[in-house]
Coordinates of C-alpha atoms in Angstrom, one line a residue:
M18 CA 184.5 196.9 134.5
E19 CA 186.0 193.1 134.3
K20 CA 185.5 192.9 131.2
Q21 CA 187.2 196.0 129.9
N22 CA 189.7 194.3 131.7
V23 CA 189.8 191.0 130.3
Y24 CA 188.8 192.1 126.3
G25 CA 191.4 195.1 127.3
K26 CA 194.2 193.4 127.6
P27 CA 197.5 193.7 125.5
V28 CA 197.4 190.7 123.0
T29 CA 200.2 188.9 123.6
L30 CA 201.4 184.9 123.6
G31 CA 201.4 184.5 127.1
N32 CA 197.9 186.7 127.6
I33 CA 195.9 184.6 124.5
V34 CA 197.6 181.6 126.4
K35 CA 196.3 182.3 129.5
F36 CA 193.2 183.1 128.3
A37 CA 192.8 180.0 125.5
V38 CA 194.3 177.0 127.7
P39 CA 191.2 176.2 129.6
T40 CA 189.4 176.4 127.0
I41 CA 192.0 173.6 125.5
A42 CA 192.0 171.3 128.6
M43 CA 188.5 171.4 128.3
T44 CA 187.7 170.0 124.6
V45 CA 190.5 167.6 125.2
F46 CA 188.4 165.8 128.6
M47 CA 185.2 166.7 126.1
S48 CA 187.0 164.4 123.8
F49 CA 187.6 162.0 126.3
Y50 CA 184.0 161.4 126.9
T51 CA 183.8 159.3 123.7
M52 CA 187.3 158.1 124.3
V53 CA 186.4 156.0 127.4
D54 CA 183.5 154.6 126.5
G55 CA 185.6 153.1 123.5
L56 CA 188.3 152.2 126.1
F57 CA 185.5 149.9 128.9
V58 CA 183.4 148.8 126.1
S59 CA 186.1 147.5 123.8
N60 CA 188.0 145.8 126.8
L61 CA 185.0 144.4 128.9
I62 CA 182.7 143.7 125.9
G63 CA 184.0 143.1 123.2
T64 CA 185.2 144.9 119.8
D65 CA 181.7 144.0 118.1
A66 CA 180.3 146.4 120.8
L67 CA 183.1 149.4 119.6
S68 CA 181.7 148.4 116.0
A69 CA 178.4 149.8 118.3
I70 CA 179.6 153.1 119.3
N71 CA 180.8 154.3 116.1
L72 CA 177.5 153.5 114.1
T73 CA 175.5 154.6 115.9
A74 CA 177.7 158.0 115.4
P75 CA 175.7 159.5 112.7
V76 CA 172.8 159.4 114.7
I77 CA 174.9 161.0 117.9
Q78 CA 177.2 163.7 115.4
L79 CA 173.1 164.7 114.3
V80 CA 172.3 166.3 118.1
T81 CA 176.4 167.6 118.3
A82 CA 175.9 169.6 114.9
V83 CA 172.5 171.2 116.4
S84 CA 173.9 172.4 119.7
T85 CA 177.5 173.7 118.1
M86 CA 175.2 176.0 115.1
L87 CA 172.9 177.5 118.4
A88 CA 176.2 177.8 120.4
T89 CA 179.0 178.5 118.1
G90 CA 176.4 180.8 116.0
G91 CA 175.2 182.5 119.4
S92 CA 178.0 183.1 120.9
A93 CA 179.8 185.0 118.6
V94 CA 176.4 187.4 117.9
I95 CA 175.9 187.9 121.1
M96 CA 179.8 188.8 122.3
K97 CA 179.8 191.5 118.9
K98 CA 177.3 192.7 120.5
M99 CA 178.6 192.8 124.0
G100 CA 181.4 194.7 122.3
E101 CA 179.0 196.8 120.5
R102 CA 177.8 197.6 124.9
K103 CA 174.1 196.4 123.3
T104 CA 174.9 194.9 126.7
D105 CA 171.1 194.7 128.3
E106 CA 170.2 193.2 124.7
A107 CA 172.4 190.6 124.4
K108 CA 171.1 188.5 127.9
E109 CA 167.9 189.1 126.3
D110 CA 169.3 187.1 123.4
F111 CA 170.6 184.5 125.9
T112 CA 167.9 183.6 127.2
F113 CA 165.7 183.5 124.5
L114 CA 168.5 181.1 122.9
I115 CA 168.9 179.0 125.8
L116 CA 165.0 178.3 126.0
V117 CA 165.3 177.5 122.1
N118 CA 168.0 174.4 122.7
V119 CA 165.7 173.0 125.3
I120 CA 162.8 172.7 122.8
V121 CA 164.9 171.5 120.0
G122 CA 167.1 168.8 122.3
I123 CA 162.9 167.6 123.3
V124 CA 162.3 167.9 119.8
M125 CA 165.2 165.9 118.4
C126 CA 165.2 162.8 121.0
A127 CA 161.5 162.3 120.4
A128 CA 162.7 162.2 116.7
G129 CA 165.6 159.7 117.7
Y130 CA 163.9 156.9 119.5
M131 CA 160.7 157.3 116.3
A132 CA 164.1 156.3 113.7
M133 CA 166.2 153.9 115.9
D134 CA 165.2 150.6 114.7
A135 CA 164.3 151.4 111.0
V136 CA 168.4 152.9 110.7
F137 CA 170.5 149.7 112.0
A138 CA 167.5 147.5 110.6
G139 CA 168.8 148.6 107.1
M140 CA 172.4 148.3 108.0
N141 CA 173.1 144.5 107.2
L142 CA 174.5 144.6 110.5
S143 CA 175.0 140.8 112.3
A144 CA 172.7 140.4 114.9
D145 CA 175.1 141.2 118.2
V146 CA 175.7 144.6 116.5
E147 CA 172.6 145.6 115.9
G148 CA 171.4 145.0 119.3
Y149 CA 174.6 147.0 121.0
C150 CA 173.5 149.6 118.8
V151 CA 169.7 149.7 119.5
E152 CA 170.7 150.0 122.8
Y153 CA 173.8 151.9 123.4
L154 CA 171.5 154.9 121.3
S155 CA 168.5 154.2 123.2
R156 CA 170.1 155.5 126.6
Y157 CA 171.6 158.1 125.2
L158 CA 168.9 160.0 123.5
V159 CA 167.2 160.1 127.0
F160 CA 170.6 162.8 127.7
T161 CA 169.7 165.0 124.4
V162 CA 168.4 168.5 126.4
P163 CA 171.6 168.3 129.1
I164 CA 173.8 167.6 126.0
L165 CA 172.4 170.8 123.6
L166 CA 172.7 172.5 127.3
M167 CA 176.3 171.5 127.7
N168 CA 177.2 173.0 124.8
N169 CA 175.6 176.5 125.0
F170 CA 177.0 176.6 128.4
T171 CA 180.6 175.6 127.9
L172 CA 180.8 178.7 125.1
Y173 CA 178.6 181.3 127.0
M174 CA 181.0 180.8 130.4
I175 CA 184.3 181.2 128.0
A176 CA 182.6 184.4 127.5
S177 CA 181.1 185.6 130.0
E178 CA 185.4 185.2 131.5
K179 CA 184.6 181.8 133.7
A180 CA 186.6 179.8 131.6
T181 CA 188.3 178.2 134.4
L182 CA 184.7 177.2 135.6
S183 CA 184.4 175.5 132.9
L184 CA 187.3 173.4 132.9
I185 CA 186.0 171.8 135.8
C186 CA 183.0 171.9 134.7
S187 CA 184.7 169.5 132.0
V188 CA 187.4 167.5 134.2
T189 CA 184.4 166.4 136.7
G190 CA 182.3 165.3 134.4
G191 CA 184.9 163.4 132.6
I192 CA 186.0 161.7 136.1
L193 CA 182.6 160.8 136.4
N194 CA 182.5 159.1 133.0
I195 CA 185.3 157.6 133.3
V196 CA 184.4 155.9 137.7
L197 CA 180.7 155.1 136.0
D198 CA 181.3 153.7 133.6
Y199 CA 183.6 151.2 135.7
V200 CA 180.6 151.0 138.1
F201 CA 177.8 150.4 135.4
I202 CA 178.8 147.9 133.2
A203 CA 181.9 145.8 135.9
G204 CA 179.9 146.8 138.4
F205 CA 176.5 146.8 137.8
D206 CA 176.3 145.0 134.2
M207 CA 174.5 147.0 132.3
G208 CA 176.7 146.3 129.2
I209 CA 176.9 149.2 126.5
S210 CA 174.4 150.9 127.2
G211 CA 175.6 151.9 130.8
A212 CA 178.9 153.8 128.6
A213 CA 175.9 155.5 127.7
V214 CA 174.4 156.6 130.5
A215 CA 177.8 157.4 132.4
T216 CA 178.5 160.0 129.0
G217 CA 175.2 161.3 129.4
L218 CA 175.6 161.9 133.4
G219 CA 178.8 163.4 133.0
Y220 CA 177.7 165.7 129.9
S221 CA 175.1 167.2 132.6
V222 CA 177.5 168.1 134.5
T223 CA 178.2 171.2 132.5
A224 CA 174.6 171.4 131.8
V225 CA 173.9 171.5 135.7
V226 CA 176.3 174.1 136.3
G227 CA 175.3 176.4 133.4
L228 CA 172.1 176.9 134.5
A229 CA 172.6 178.3 138.1
V230 CA 175.5 180.3 136.9
F231 CA 173.7 182.1 134.6
C232 CA 170.7 182.5 137.5
R233 CA 173.1 184.6 138.6
K234 CA 172.3 188.3 138.0
K235 CA 176.0 189.6 138.5
N236 CA 177.3 187.5 136.5
L237 CA 178.3 189.4 132.8
L238 CA 175.7 186.9 131.0
H239 CA 172.8 186.2 133.2
F240 CA 168.6 185.2 131.9
R241 CA 166.8 187.9 131.6
K242 CA 162.8 188.5 130.2
L243 CA 162.7 186.8 128.0
V244 CA 162.0 188.0 125.0
F245 CA 161.7 186.7 121.0
R246 CA 163.6 188.3 118.7
L247 CA 163.8 185.6 115.8
K248 CA 166.0 187.6 113.4
V249 CA 168.6 186.7 116.5
L250 CA 168.0 182.9 116.2
A251 CA 167.8 183.7 112.5
N252 CA 171.2 185.3 113.1
A253 CA 172.8 182.5 115.5
A254 CA 171.3 179.8 113.0
A255 CA 173.0 181.1 109.6
N256 CA 176.5 182.4 111.5
G257 CA 177.0 179.1 113.1
C258 CA 176.2 176.7 109.7
S259 CA 179.9 176.5 109.4
E260 CA 180.1 174.6 112.7
M261 CA 176.8 172.7 112.6
A262 CA 178.1 172.0 109.0
T263 CA 181.3 170.9 109.7
A264 CA 179.4 167.9 112.6
L265 CA 176.8 167.4 110.4
V266 CA 178.8 166.4 107.4
T267 CA 181.5 164.1 109.9
G268 CA 178.4 161.7 110.6
I269 CA 177.2 161.6 106.9
I270 CA 181.2 160.9 106.3
T271 CA 181.2 158.3 109.4
M272 CA 178.2 156.5 107.3
M273 CA 180.7 156.5 104.2
F274 CA 183.4 154.9 105.9
N275 CA 181.8 152.2 108.2
W276 CA 179.5 151.5 104.7
T277 CA 183.5 150.6 102.9
M278 CA 184.8 149.6 105.6
L279 CA 182.4 146.7 106.2
A280 CA 182.9 146.0 102.4
Y281 CA 186.7 145.8 102.5
A282 CA 187.6 144.6 105.8
G283 CA 183.7 144.1 107.2
E284 CA 183.1 144.5 111.1
D285 CA 186.9 144.8 112.2
G286 CA 187.3 147.5 109.7
V287 CA 184.6 149.7 112.1
A288 CA 186.2 148.6 115.2
A289 CA 190.0 150.1 113.3
V290 CA 187.7 152.8 112.2
T291 CA 186.5 154.1 115.9
I292 CA 190.4 153.4 117.3
I293 CA 191.7 155.9 114.8
M294 CA 188.8 158.8 114.7
Y295 CA 189.5 158.3 118.5
V296 CA 192.6 159.6 117.7
L297 CA 191.7 162.4 115.0
M298 CA 189.0 163.8 117.7
F299 CA 191.9 164.0 120.2
A300 CA 194.1 166.5 117.9
S301 CA 191.4 168.2 116.6
S302 CA 190.0 168.8 120.1
L303 CA 193.5 171.4 120.6
Y304 CA 192.8 173.0 117.8
T305 CA 189.0 172.8 118.7
G306 CA 189.6 174.6 122.2
Y307 CA 192.2 177.0 120.5
S308 CA 189.8 177.9 118.3
Y309 CA 186.9 178.2 120.3
G310 CA 189.1 180.2 123.4
V311 CA 190.1 183.3 120.8
A312 CA 186.3 183.3 119.0
P313 CA 185.5 185.7 122.0
M314 CA 188.2 188.1 121.9
L315 CA 187.4 188.1 118.0
S316 CA 184.0 188.5 118.0
F317 CA 184.7 191.4 120.2
Y318 CA 187.5 193.1 118.8
H319 CA 185.5 192.6 115.5
G320 CA 182.4 194.8 117.1
E321 CA 185.0 197.9 119.0
Q322 CA 186.4 197.8 115.8
N323 CA 189.9 197.3 116.7
F324 CA 191.8 196.1 113.7
G325 CA 195.3 196.1 115.3
K326 CA 194.0 193.4 118.1
L327 CA 192.6 191.5 115.7
R328 CA 195.7 191.3 113.5
K329 CA 198.1 190.4 115.8
L330 CA 195.4 188.1 117.6
V331 CA 195.0 185.7 114.5
W332 CA 198.8 185.8 113.5
I333 CA 199.6 184.8 116.2
S334 CA 197.6 182.1 116.1
I335 CA 198.5 180.7 113.4
K336 CA 201.9 180.7 114.9
V337 CA 200.4 178.4 117.6
I338 CA 198.8 176.1 115.7
A339 CA 201.3 175.4 113.4
A340 CA 203.4 174.6 116.5
I341 CA 200.6 172.4 118.1
S342 CA 200.6 170.5 114.5
G343 CA 204.0 169.2 114.6
I344 CA 203.7 168.9 118.2
T345 CA 200.6 166.2 117.6
A346 CA 201.8 164.8 114.1
A347 CA 205.0 163.6 116.1
A348 CA 203.2 162.4 119.2
S349 CA 200.9 160.5 116.7
V350 CA 203.2 157.9 115.2
W351 CA 205.5 158.1 117.1
L352 CA 202.6 156.7 120.0
T353 CA 200.8 154.8 117.3
R354 CA 201.3 150.9 118.7
P355 CA 200.3 151.7 122.4
L356 CA 197.4 153.6 121.0
V357 CA 195.9 150.8 119.5
S358 CA 197.1 148.6 122.5
V359 CA 194.4 150.2 124.3
F360 CA 191.9 149.4 122.7
A361 CA 193.0 146.3 121.0
R362 CA 195.1 143.1 121.9
P363 CA 198.2 142.8 119.0
D364 CA 196.4 139.6 118.6
N365 CA 193.4 140.8 117.3
P366 CA 193.0 141.5 113.4
V367 CA 192.0 144.9 114.3
Y368 CA 194.6 145.7 115.7
D369 CA 197.1 146.0 112.6
L370 CA 194.2 147.6 110.6
A371 CA 194.1 149.9 113.1
V372 CA 198.2 150.5 113.2
T373 CA 198.7 150.8 109.2
G374 CA 195.4 153.4 109.7
N375 CA 196.8 155.5 112.4
R376 CA 199.8 156.0 110.8
I377 CA 198.3 156.7 107.4
C378 CA 195.4 159.4 109.3
T379 CA 198.4 161.1 110.8
L380 CA 199.0 163.4 107.5
A381 CA 196.0 165.0 108.4
L382 CA 197.3 166.7 111.8
F383 CA 199.3 169.1 109.6
F384 CA 196.3 170.4 107.9
I385 CA 193.5 170.1 110.2
G386 CA 194.8 172.8 112.6
F387 CA 195.0 175.6 110.5
N388 CA 191.3 174.6 108.9
I389 CA 189.5 174.4 112.0
F390 CA 190.6 177.8 112.8
A391 CA 190.1 179.5 109.5
S392 CA 186.3 178.0 110.3
G393 CA 186.3 179.3 113.4
M394 CA 187.4 182.6 112.6
F395 CA 185.0 183.4 109.5
T396 CA 182.2 182.4 112.6
A397 CA 183.7 184.8 115.1
L398 CA 183.9 186.9 112.5
S399 CA 179.9 187.2 111.6
N400 CA 180.9 185.8 108.3
G401 CA 179.0 182.2 108.9
I402 CA 178.7 181.7 104.5
V403 CA 182.6 182.2 104.1
S404 CA 182.4 180.2 107.2
A405 CA 180.1 177.3 106.0
V406 CA 181.6 177.1 102.2
L407 CA 184.7 176.2 104.2
A408 CA 183.4 173.4 106.4
F409 CA 181.4 172.2 104.2
S410 CA 184.3 171.5 101.5
R411 CA 186.5 170.1 103.6
S412 CA 184.1 167.9 105.4
F413 CA 182.2 166.6 103.2
V414 CA 182.6 167.9 99.5
F415 CA 186.6 167.2 99.6
M416 CA 186.0 164.2 101.6
L417 CA 183.3 162.7 99.5
A418 CA 185.5 163.4 96.4
A419 CA 188.8 161.8 98.4
M420 CA 186.8 158.6 99.6
L421 CA 185.0 157.8 95.9
T422 CA 187.9 157.4 94.5
L423 CA 190.9 156.2 97.1
P424 CA 189.8 153.5 98.4
L425 CA 188.9 152.3 94.4
I426 CA 192.9 152.9 93.6
L427 CA 194.8 152.2 97.1
G428 CA 191.2 149.8 98.8
V429 CA 192.2 149.8 102.1
N430 CA 194.7 152.1 102.4
G431 CA 192.7 154.3 100.0
V432 CA 190.1 154.7 103.1
W433 CA 192.8 155.6 105.2
L434 CA 194.2 158.5 102.6
A435 CA 191.2 159.9 102.1
T436 CA 191.1 162.1 105.8
P437 CA 195.1 163.4 104.6
A438 CA 194.1 164.3 100.5
A439 CA 190.9 165.8 101.9
E440 CA 192.8 168.5 104.6
L441 CA 195.2 169.0 102.4
M442 CA 192.5 170.1 99.6
A443 CA 190.7 172.0 102.6
L444 CA 194.0 174.1 103.6
A445 CA 194.3 175.8 99.8
L446 CA 190.5 176.3 99.8
S447 CA 191.1 178.3 104.1
A448 CA 194.2 179.6 102.5
F449 CA 192.6 181.3 99.6
M450 CA 189.9 182.5 101.9
F451 CA 191.5 183.7 103.9
L452 CA 194.1 185.7 102.3
K453 CA 190.8 187.3 99.6
Y454 CA 188.9 188.6 103.3
R455 CA 192.2 190.0 104.4
K456 CA 191.8 193.8 104.0
R457 CA 187.8 193.5 104.6
Y458 CA 187.9 192.4 107.9
G459 CA 191.4 194.2 109.0
Y460 CA 193.8 191.2 109.6

């Protein structure tokens, strides 16, 4: 069987990289969606509009949080059943979870429209920035269901040995987003709403292709007769709650960053935060892509009780992440000014703020990869509780502590230093959990 050939291969660096590279490339292109919006918006509309994109991020992160929970948690549950040879049951659960995504997407879209005006009215923003926020988010919410399906189909394509197709969808969506950004903003003069529509249509590529792919019965995973198993939904939600926590608290922390920067540097500070987040988002996409790429293998070997392969996969992964960490940190320092200048010109006050911030935040790149992999590993091993503790501590507890103390001592530089400080504390916790559960899982 094709599945046995893929998961039965020896665990070597070459085979792991071959399996994970399409996923890494895919997540990098996915990160480009938001970055491309920022690029066109900042250059064709202005930094006020760029600030608005960041101010809408917490709401968008809520959508991402739910879809990530269902995608990562569901994938781990289903691939574990595949490893246990419960293939029919796994396909029925897959069908059920996709339907859940559609229903959740509709509910979230409606809730977003009802709460949107009140959320931005309470931020004391300038009239222009508040207008940009409402305009961008109102268009973005239209694509809530395709976004949820995109996040899910991305992981299920990988689990179904179609990582290359997933990559092609992401690349196609990214290119479509770039082209439509220019057409809608510069050509049709749609302003910031054009950027939102372009992003939504880019996301929709994977959603449409995924629906077509998983209707075909010859695939490893495909739609079956619907069977409602609420226990499966509960297991998927519990297993993916760590990834949900990461995305959700990222939105909360983004709000804190925005409020703090509004206090210390005004709306220029919010624009600078946006640029720094793009750099961190790009680097994090490498680690996230790798973790997503090897997650089905971890889940499969765990279900198969193949401790030898599981152990080798984990330790090779740690070495790969260490190498990526060093490369991304060096590149971030070296390319700071060129990266920032893409979004803000040197005569713009946002430029100096962002250059300083990026150089300080680069320290976080030495730690982020290990923390992302640790959380993803425990999710793949069906230990959602430990994964949630790691993710929540890293993204919220440690960030909250750093954000409440460092800016009071160091001012704006304290805001930038909060991320590296939180990631360092999270690394210590990840190492502790990794060693504590080493014997239980045999890695």
